[in-house]
Short mmCIF file of C-alpha atoms (C1' of nucleotides) in Angstrom, two decimals:
data_model
loop_
_atom_site.label_atom_id
_atom_site.label_comp_id
_atom_site.label_asym_id
_atom_site.label_seq_id
_atom_site.Cartn_x
_atom_site.Cartn_y
_atom_site.Cartn_z
CA UNK A 1244 -0.34 0.16 0.27
CA UNK A 1245 1.47 3.22 -1.24
CA UNK A 1246 -0.06 5.39 1.17
CA UNK A 1247 -2.70 5.94 3.79
CA UNK A 1248 -5.59 6.34 1.34
CA UNK A 1249 -4.46 3.31 -1.03
CA UNK A 1250 -6.59 0.88 0.99
CA UNK A 1251 -9.48 3.09 1.56
CA UNK A 1252 -9.91 3.73 -2.28
CA UNK A 1253 -9.49 0.07 -2.74
CA UNK A 1254 -11.72 -0.95 -0.38
CA UNK A 1255 -14.62 1.57 -1.19
CA UNK A 1256 -14.22 0.79 -4.66
CA UNK A 1257 -14.92 -3.35 -3.74
CA UNK A 1258 -18.12 -2.17 -2.80
CA UNK A 1259 -19.09 -0.43 -6.19
CA UNK A 1260 -17.69 1.86 -8.63
CA UNK A 1261 -17.28 5.54 -7.49
CA UNK A 1262 -15.73 8.80 -8.55
CA UNK A 1263 -13.39 10.69 -6.46
CA UNK A 1264 -15.97 12.85 -5.33
CA UNK A 1265 -18.05 10.14 -4.23
CA UNK A 1266 -15.17 8.28 -2.46
CA UNK A 1267 -14.54 11.66 -0.47
CA UNK A 1268 -18.19 11.76 0.42
CA UNK A 1269 -18.30 8.31 1.51
CA UNK A 1270 -15.40 8.27 3.45
CA UNK A 1271 -16.84 11.70 5.32
CA UNK A 1272 -19.90 9.53 6.49
CA UNK A 1273 -17.94 6.29 7.17
CA UNK A 1274 -14.15 5.78 7.63
CA UNK A 1275 -13.31 9.27 8.70
CA UNK A 1276 -14.35 8.19 12.05
CA UNK A 1277 -11.06 6.04 12.40
CA UNK A 1278 -9.27 7.04 8.96
CA UNK A 1279 -9.84 10.16 7.26
CA UNK A 1280 -8.78 10.87 3.67
CA UNK A 1281 -8.93 14.42 1.76
CA UNK A 1282 -9.19 15.33 -1.86
CA UNK A 1283 -5.30 16.30 -1.95
CA UNK A 1284 -4.66 12.78 -1.39
CA UNK A 1285 -7.89 10.92 -3.24
CA UNK A 1286 -7.14 12.36 -6.90
CA UNK A 1287 -3.45 11.78 -7.30
CA UNK A 1288 -3.79 8.40 -5.80
CA UNK A 1289 -6.58 7.39 -7.72
CA UNK A 1290 -4.44 8.37 -11.01
CA UNK A 1291 -1.50 6.43 -9.86
CA UNK A 1292 -3.69 3.49 -9.13
CA UNK A 1293 -4.79 3.69 -12.74
CA UNK A 1294 -1.66 3.85 -14.07
CA UNK A 1295 -0.49 0.80 -11.87
CA UNK A 1296 -3.46 -1.32 -13.19
CA UNK A 1297 -5.40 -1.48 -9.89
CA UNK A 1298 -8.32 0.53 -10.80
CA UNK A 1299 -9.82 1.47 -14.47
CA UNK A 1300 -11.54 4.85 -14.72
CA UNK A 1301 -14.06 5.25 -17.16
CA UNK A 1302 -15.62 8.94 -18.24
CA UNK A 1303 -19.27 9.23 -17.30
CA UNK A 1304 -20.14 12.93 -17.57
CA UNK A 1305 -23.51 14.43 -16.37
CA UNK A 1306 -24.21 16.65 -19.39
CA UNK A 1307 -21.10 18.71 -19.90
CA UNK A 1308 -20.13 18.35 -16.26
CA UNK A 1309 -16.81 15.95 -16.30
CA UNK A 1310 -16.95 12.90 -14.24
CA UNK A 1311 -15.15 10.10 -13.99
CA UNK A 1312 -15.75 6.78 -11.89
CA UNK A 1313 -13.40 4.34 -10.89
CA UNK A 1314 -13.72 0.72 -10.77
CA UNK A 1315 -11.57 -2.18 -9.01
CA UNK A 1316 -9.37 -4.29 -11.52
CA UNK A 1317 -8.83 -8.14 -10.83
CA UNK A 1318 -5.27 -6.79 -9.87
CA UNK A 1319 -6.91 -4.00 -7.59
CA UNK A 1320 -8.88 -6.63 -5.90
CA UNK A 1321 -5.68 -8.80 -5.26
CA UNK A 1322 -3.97 -5.91 -3.86
CA UNK A 1323 -6.67 -5.48 -1.48
CA UNK A 1324 -7.18 -8.84 -0.53
CA UNK A 1325 -3.35 -9.25 0.17
CA UNK A 1326 -3.79 -6.20 2.63
CA UNK A 1327 -6.53 -7.63 4.33
CA UNK A 1328 -4.65 -10.74 4.93
CA UNK A 1329 -0.96 -9.12 5.78
CA UNK A 1330 0.61 -10.12 8.99
CA UNK A 1331 2.73 -6.78 9.21
CA UNK A 1332 2.53 -4.07 12.01
CA UNK A 1333 -0.84 -2.60 11.97
CA UNK A 1334 -1.13 1.13 12.97
CA UNK A 1335 -3.38 2.23 15.65
CA UNK A 1336 -2.91 5.84 16.53
CA UNK A 1337 -5.22 8.09 18.68
CA UNK A 1338 -4.88 11.78 19.23
CA UNK A 1339 -7.71 12.53 21.58
CA UNK A 1340 -6.94 16.27 22.95
CA UNK A 1341 -10.01 15.85 25.66
CA UNK A 1342 -8.02 12.65 27.36
CA UNK A 1343 -4.88 14.91 27.50
CA UNK A 1344 -6.88 17.64 29.24
CA UNK A 1345 -7.79 14.89 31.48
CA UNK A 1346 -4.58 13.84 32.12
CA UNK A 1347 -3.59 17.05 33.34
CA UNK A 1348 -6.67 18.39 35.30
CA UNK A 1349 -4.95 17.95 38.49
CA UNK A 1350 -3.56 21.29 37.65
CA UNK A 1351 -7.18 22.75 38.14
CA UNK A 1352 -9.39 23.04 41.24
CA UNK A 1353 -11.49 19.95 41.59
CA UNK A 1354 -14.86 21.21 40.61
CA UNK A 1355 -13.15 22.42 37.15
CA UNK A 1356 -11.38 19.04 36.79
CA UNK A 1357 -14.68 17.11 36.78
CA UNK A 1358 -16.20 19.71 34.14
CA UNK A 1359 -13.79 18.49 32.00
CA UNK A 1360 -15.24 14.87 32.32
CA UNK A 1361 -18.61 16.38 31.71
CA UNK A 1362 -17.18 17.75 28.44
CA UNK A 1363 -16.13 14.73 27.32
CA UNK A 1364 -19.42 12.78 28.09
CA UNK A 1365 -21.09 15.52 26.00
CA UNK A 1366 -19.31 15.39 23.05
CA UNK A 1367 -19.49 11.78 23.00
CA UNK A 1368 -23.33 12.19 23.36
CA UNK A 1369 -23.13 14.43 20.14
CA UNK A 1370 -21.08 11.83 18.12
CA UNK A 1371 -23.65 9.42 19.35
CA UNK A 1372 -26.47 11.30 17.46
CA UNK A 1373 -24.33 11.71 14.34
CA UNK A 1374 -23.94 7.82 14.38
CA UNK A 1375 -27.57 7.29 14.95
CA UNK A 1376 -28.33 9.59 12.08
CA UNK A 1377 -26.02 7.53 9.70
CA UNK A 1378 -27.65 4.35 10.94
CA UNK A 1379 -30.89 5.74 10.03
CA UNK A 1380 -29.79 6.26 6.52
CA UNK A 1381 -31.87 4.20 4.11
CA UNK A 1382 -30.06 1.40 2.49
CA UNK A 1383 -28.78 -1.91 3.19
CA UNK A 1384 -25.06 -2.09 4.61
CA UNK A 1385 -22.47 -5.13 3.79
CA UNK A 1386 -22.29 -7.04 6.83
CA UNK A 1387 -18.84 -5.76 8.09
CA UNK A 1388 -19.48 -2.59 7.04
CA UNK A 1389 -22.17 -2.59 9.50
CA UNK A 1390 -20.48 -4.32 12.10
CA UNK A 1391 -17.75 -1.24 12.18
CA UNK A 1392 -20.55 1.02 12.62
CA UNK A 1393 -22.12 -1.07 15.37
CA UNK A 1394 -18.61 -0.83 17.09
CA UNK A 1395 -18.67 3.14 16.41
CA UNK A 1396 -21.91 3.14 18.64
CA UNK A 1397 -21.05 0.62 20.93
CA UNK A 1398 -17.92 2.49 21.53
CA UNK A 1399 -19.36 5.96 22.04
CA UNK A 1400 -21.96 4.36 24.34
CA UNK A 1401 -19.34 2.92 26.13
CA UNK A 1402 -17.34 6.27 26.53
CA UNK A 1403 -20.42 8.31 27.70
CA UNK A 1404 -21.14 5.58 30.45
CA UNK A 1405 -17.65 5.72 31.55
CA UNK A 1406 -17.86 9.42 32.08
CA UNK A 1407 -20.83 9.00 33.74
CA UNK A 1408 -19.79 6.24 36.41
CA UNK A 1409 -16.39 8.34 36.83
CA UNK A 1410 -18.34 11.71 37.68
CA UNK A 1411 -20.83 9.80 40.08
CA UNK A 1412 -17.54 8.15 41.68
CA UNK A 1413 -15.64 11.51 41.97
CA UNK A 1414 -18.45 13.14 43.06
CA UNK A 1415 -19.27 10.54 45.83
CA UNK A 1416 -15.74 10.82 46.81
CA UNK A 1417 -15.84 14.61 47.37
CA UNK A 1418 -19.04 14.11 49.53
CA UNK A 1419 -17.15 11.94 51.86
CA UNK A 1420 -13.94 13.93 51.79
CA UNK B 165 -0.80 26.59 22.16
CA UNK B 166 1.84 27.01 19.60
CA UNK B 167 1.76 23.14 18.39
CA UNK B 168 0.71 19.92 19.58
CA UNK B 169 3.62 19.30 21.98
CA UNK B 170 2.85 22.46 24.11
CA UNK B 171 0.36 21.36 26.04
CA UNK B 172 2.17 18.12 26.79
CA UNK B 173 5.26 19.79 27.71
CA UNK B 174 3.48 22.49 29.93
CA UNK B 175 1.40 19.53 31.50
CA UNK B 176 4.31 17.40 32.27
CA UNK B 177 6.21 20.18 33.84
CA UNK B 178 3.27 21.01 35.95
CA UNK B 179 3.72 17.65 37.56
CA UNK B 180 7.59 18.38 38.19
CA UNK B 181 10.49 19.59 36.69
CA UNK B 182 12.30 17.54 33.74
CA UNK B 183 14.63 17.51 31.07
CA UNK B 184 13.52 17.23 27.32
CA UNK B 185 14.69 13.58 27.52
CA UNK B 186 12.77 13.07 30.87
CA UNK B 187 9.61 14.26 28.86
CA UNK B 188 9.94 11.89 26.26
CA UNK B 189 10.33 9.00 28.38
CA UNK B 190 7.36 9.89 30.38
CA UNK B 191 5.50 10.47 27.22
CA UNK B 192 6.19 7.04 25.97
CA UNK B 193 4.87 5.71 28.99
CA UNK B 194 1.85 7.47 29.46
CA UNK B 195 0.22 10.09 26.79
CA UNK B 196 1.53 8.27 23.93
CA UNK B 197 -1.64 6.15 23.39
CA UNK B 198 -3.19 8.85 22.82
CA UNK B 199 -0.89 11.86 22.43
CA UNK B 200 2.50 11.07 21.04
CA UNK B 201 5.45 13.28 20.84
CA UNK B 202 9.13 13.09 19.30
CA UNK B 203 12.53 14.72 20.05
CA UNK B 204 12.08 16.64 16.91
CA UNK B 205 9.24 18.49 18.50
CA UNK B 206 10.22 18.33 22.10
CA UNK B 207 13.69 20.20 22.22
CA UNK B 208 12.78 23.13 19.77
CA UNK B 209 9.84 23.69 21.58
CA UNK B 210 11.10 23.80 25.21
CA UNK B 211 13.82 26.57 23.76
CA UNK B 212 10.90 28.62 22.47
CA UNK B 213 8.96 27.97 25.32
CA UNK B 214 11.99 29.75 27.16
CA UNK B 215 12.06 32.34 25.17
CA UNK B 216 8.34 33.22 25.67
CA UNK B 217 8.81 33.01 29.62
CA UNK B 218 6.28 29.98 29.91
CA UNK B 219 9.38 27.56 31.22
CA UNK B 220 12.86 28.13 32.88
CA UNK B 221 15.87 26.24 32.02
CA UNK B 222 18.61 25.14 34.38
CA UNK B 223 21.63 23.35 33.83
CA UNK B 224 21.92 20.22 35.96
CA UNK B 225 24.67 18.24 34.44
CA UNK B 226 25.71 14.72 35.55
CA UNK B 227 29.38 14.80 35.89
CA UNK B 228 30.66 16.18 32.28
CA UNK B 229 27.02 15.11 30.59
CA UNK B 230 25.31 18.02 29.98
CA UNK B 231 21.82 18.20 30.92
CA UNK B 232 19.07 20.76 31.18
CA UNK B 233 16.14 20.64 33.33
CA UNK B 234 13.04 22.62 33.12
CA UNK B 235 10.24 24.06 35.40
CA UNK B 236 7.21 25.75 34.55
CA UNK B 237 7.07 29.60 35.34
CA UNK B 238 4.04 31.32 36.36
CA UNK B 239 3.22 32.45 33.23
CA UNK B 240 3.36 28.91 32.09
CA UNK B 241 1.16 27.69 34.41
CA UNK B 242 -1.41 30.18 33.48
CA UNK B 243 -1.11 28.94 29.71
CA UNK B 244 -1.59 25.37 30.74
CA UNK B 245 -4.67 26.43 33.08
CA UNK B 246 -6.09 28.50 30.47
CA UNK B 247 -5.85 25.62 27.90
CA UNK B 248 -7.47 23.17 30.05
CA UNK B 249 -10.50 25.68 30.55
CA UNK B 250 -10.54 26.76 26.65
CA UNK B 251 -13.84 25.95 25.23
CA UNK B 252 -12.91 25.84 21.43
CA UNK B 253 -13.01 22.70 19.22
CA UNK B 254 -11.10 20.08 20.76
CA UNK B 255 -9.25 17.49 18.42
CA UNK B 256 -10.13 13.77 18.22
CA UNK B 257 -8.82 11.91 15.42
CA UNK B 258 -8.28 8.28 15.14
CA UNK B 259 -6.18 6.19 12.76
CA UNK B 260 -7.02 2.80 13.33
CA UNK B 261 -5.73 0.11 10.97
CA UNK B 262 -7.64 -2.95 12.19
CA UNK B 263 -10.79 -1.15 12.14
CA UNK B 264 -10.27 -0.02 8.61
CA UNK B 265 -9.91 -3.75 7.44
CA UNK B 266 -12.90 -4.95 9.48
CA UNK B 267 -14.64 -2.55 7.45
CA UNK B 268 -13.80 -3.97 4.07
CA UNK B 269 -13.97 -7.39 5.19
CA UNK B 270 -16.66 -8.30 3.26
CA UNK B 271 -14.08 -8.60 0.29
CA UNK B 272 -12.60 -11.61 1.97
CA UNK B 273 -14.31 -15.44 2.77
CA UNK B 274 -15.96 -15.11 5.80
CA UNK B 275 -13.73 -17.42 7.97
CA UNK B 276 -10.88 -15.08 6.97
CA UNK B 277 -12.75 -12.15 7.74
CA UNK B 278 -13.38 -13.41 11.65
CA UNK B 279 -9.86 -13.61 11.59
CA UNK B 280 -9.56 -10.01 11.25
CA UNK B 281 -11.87 -9.64 14.50
CA UNK B 282 -9.43 -12.40 16.34
CA UNK B 283 -6.81 -10.30 15.40
CA UNK B 284 -8.17 -6.97 16.74
CA UNK B 285 -8.81 -9.02 19.92
CA UNK B 286 -5.39 -10.50 20.32
CA UNK B 287 -3.56 -7.27 19.99
CA UNK B 288 -6.11 -5.33 22.74
CA UNK B 289 -5.03 -8.27 24.65
CA UNK B 290 -1.39 -7.28 24.34
CA UNK B 291 -2.22 -3.30 25.11
CA UNK B 292 -3.82 -4.36 27.90
CA UNK B 293 -0.76 -6.35 29.27
CA UNK B 294 1.52 -3.45 28.36
CA UNK B 295 -0.97 -1.36 30.46
CA UNK B 296 -0.94 -3.53 33.37
CA UNK B 297 2.73 -3.12 33.53
CA UNK B 298 2.34 0.36 33.90
CA UNK B 299 -0.07 0.00 36.41
CA UNK B 300 2.22 -2.10 38.44
CA UNK B 301 4.96 0.54 38.13
CA UNK B 302 5.55 1.96 41.82
CA UNK B 303 4.98 5.45 42.82
CA UNK B 304 1.53 7.18 43.46
CA UNK B 305 0.22 8.90 40.48
CA UNK B 306 -1.72 11.96 40.73
CA UNK B 307 -5.52 11.76 40.71
CA UNK B 308 -6.35 12.54 37.09
CA UNK B 309 -3.38 10.80 35.62
CA UNK B 310 -4.43 7.94 37.32
CA UNK B 311 -8.10 8.12 36.09
CA UNK B 312 -6.72 8.14 32.68
CA UNK B 313 -4.66 4.87 33.05
CA UNK B 314 -7.91 3.73 34.53
CA UNK B 315 -9.55 4.76 31.30
CA UNK B 316 -7.15 2.93 29.11
CA UNK B 317 -7.64 0.03 30.80
CA UNK B 318 -11.02 -0.14 30.95
CA UNK B 319 -11.08 0.99 27.37
CA UNK B 320 -8.66 -1.92 26.08
CA UNK B 321 -11.06 -4.31 28.41
CA UNK B 322 -14.06 -3.09 26.44
CA UNK B 323 -12.38 -3.71 23.25
CA UNK B 324 -11.44 -7.21 23.85
CA UNK B 325 -15.04 -7.98 25.28
CA UNK B 326 -16.56 -6.49 22.16
CA UNK B 327 -14.48 -8.66 20.00
CA UNK B 328 -15.20 -11.65 21.79
CA UNK B 329 -19.05 -10.96 21.68
CA UNK B 330 -19.09 -10.40 17.84
CA UNK B 331 -17.17 -13.31 17.40
CA UNK B 332 -19.51 -15.66 19.15
CA UNK B 333 -22.68 -13.85 17.36
CA UNK B 334 -21.08 -14.04 14.00
CA UNK B 335 -20.16 -17.82 14.57
CA UNK B 336 -23.19 -18.43 15.87
CA UNK B 337 -24.88 -17.02 12.99
CA UNK B 338 -23.01 -19.20 11.03
CA UNK B 339 -24.01 -22.32 12.72
CA UNK B 340 -27.55 -21.50 12.04
CA UNK B 341 -27.45 -20.67 8.59
"C1'" DT C 1335 35.53 -3.17 27.06
"C1'" DA C 1336 31.53 -3.52 25.15
"C1'" DG C 1337 26.75 -2.57 25.56
"C1'" DT C 1338 23.07 0.00 27.23
"C1'" DG C 1339 20.98 3.96 29.09
"C1'" DC C 1340 21.42 8.74 29.56
"C1'" DA C 1341 21.27 13.23 27.00
"C1'" DT C 1342 20.96 17.08 23.37
"C1'" DG C 1343 19.98 18.39 19.05
"C1'" DT C 1344 18.84 18.97 13.84
"C1'" DA C 1345 18.62 18.36 8.74
"C1'" DA C 1346 16.02 15.70 5.95
"C1'" DT C 1347 11.97 13.43 4.76
"C1'" DG C 1348 7.55 12.61 3.74
"C1'" DC C 1349 2.75 13.22 4.32
"C1'" DG C 1350 -1.74 15.10 4.96
"C1'" DT C 1351 -4.61 19.32 5.00
"C1'" DT C 1352 -5.71 23.53 3.62
"C1'" DA C 1353 -7.12 26.94 0.59
"C1'" DC C 1354 -7.59 28.10 -3.70
"C1'" DA C 1355 -9.61 27.94 -8.78
"C1'" DT C 1356 -12.93 26.51 -12.10
"C1'" DG C 1357 -17.35 25.44 -13.72
"C1'" DA C 1358 -21.67 23.00 -14.46
"C1'" DT C 1359 -25.93 21.33 -12.22
"C1'" DT C 1360 -29.61 21.46 -9.41
"C1'" DT C 1361 -32.67 23.38 -5.82
"C1'" DC C 1362 -35.44 27.00 -3.68
"C1'" DG D 12 -31.27 34.59 -9.83
"C1'" DA D 13 -29.01 33.01 -5.51
"C1'" DA D 14 -27.26 29.33 -3.17
"C1'" DA D 15 -26.10 24.66 -2.30
"C1'" DT D 16 -24.32 20.47 -4.58
"C1'" DC D 17 -21.59 18.24 -7.57
"C1'" DA D 18 -17.02 17.51 -9.84
"C1'" DT D 19 -11.78 17.96 -10.18
"C1'" DG D 20 -7.53 19.12 -9.33
"C1'" DT D 21 -3.17 21.05 -7.61
"C1'" DA D 22 0.04 24.06 -5.03
"C1'" DA D 23 1.40 25.80 -0.46
"C1'" DC D 24 1.95 25.23 3.41
"C1'" DG D 25 2.40 22.96 8.15
"C1'" DC D 26 3.80 19.50 10.72
"C1'" DA D 27 5.47 15.22 12.56
"C1'" DT D 28 8.65 11.48 12.48
"C1'" DT D 29 12.94 9.35 11.07
"C1'" DA D 30 17.38 9.25 10.98
"C1'" DC D 31 21.62 10.79 11.86
"C1'" DA D 32 25.40 12.90 14.70
"C1'" DT D 33 27.56 13.31 19.21
"C1'" DG D 34 29.40 11.96 23.55
"C1'" DC D 35 29.36 10.68 28.63
"C1'" DA D 36 28.06 7.22 32.36
"C1'" DC D 37 26.90 2.96 34.23
"C1'" DT D 38 27.06 -2.04 34.17
"C1'" DA D 39 27.93 -6.80 32.98
#
DNA sequence: TAGTGCATGTAATGCGTTACATGATTTC
DNA sequence: GAAATCATGTAACGCATTACATGCACTA
């Protein structure tokens, strides 16, 4: 995989032919929660993948508005499957500024520190609404696409639950202190 | 906050004076799970923060081996607190290649797709061991530092539990199909 | 005395995001 | 007819990682 968008492009095309614009739109509704992608990566990579023979582009203009949809070639599907089966080190990288703030919350008075936990809870509640909105969208998703959406909802619910529990615990401790 | 390491540096110095090397070592045992930092960021930023008067460096060589430890100034503490209290958009960004693979697992035969879930479970079990190792390290942590470590352990346990449940569900579904 | 850990530092590299440019089509 | 959406594309920018350079101190 040449770069970070490569598997996203091959993967999304395995679910159906799409334009670069479609890929970006789909990413923004699905993988962006754990794997983002921008136009600046997608368009150059599509052309590179076509040169390499992993995808095939076809002009499909809407009237005189240009449009090019890509489909996976046999070689592209093989490449995708080989990535899915690969054993190497897989990347997990989180940047979570809310956690970072909680980590240093000892520098604040206790009541203000607790607000940070409340804020985290509120933000995940908002994410949960977004995810339910996606879940309610019409159309059947492939099984594992759906599985990952379930994961997102379950994870987000877990986060809000954790915040609630910790707030109770910390506030309880304050009462008995 | 000028860049991504700034809050980490100010935050860690709020817990005690440290050298750049110490900061990197501490980050690698703590925040790196949700906020990484490299030497290439830390050393230049320490000097910038000193120029700005947010930290104060003092030479503290070990024999003839040079060493410089930094402490937070009053201005630095204010900057940290103001960041902790800031209301703006806070960044949450995940890159999780294991989830990405699960998302596209429909491209594989079912039994191989399930292996991806098993792999995810195994990897989080390994992370859990790492975290227990950190937890077992001697020394008292400040309350919120400890809270975030608890978070890490609880989150990782949740991940393994989720994988176990989904494997059971998916294997059960296969049996009745 | 060889290897590991302590300690600082930077240059090169690689990469992704942001911002901008352009223009057609659909919707209100 | 204005605004939003569809659609493609790239140049500039910012930023973090990687890799390298250097050298002392401790320990097996």
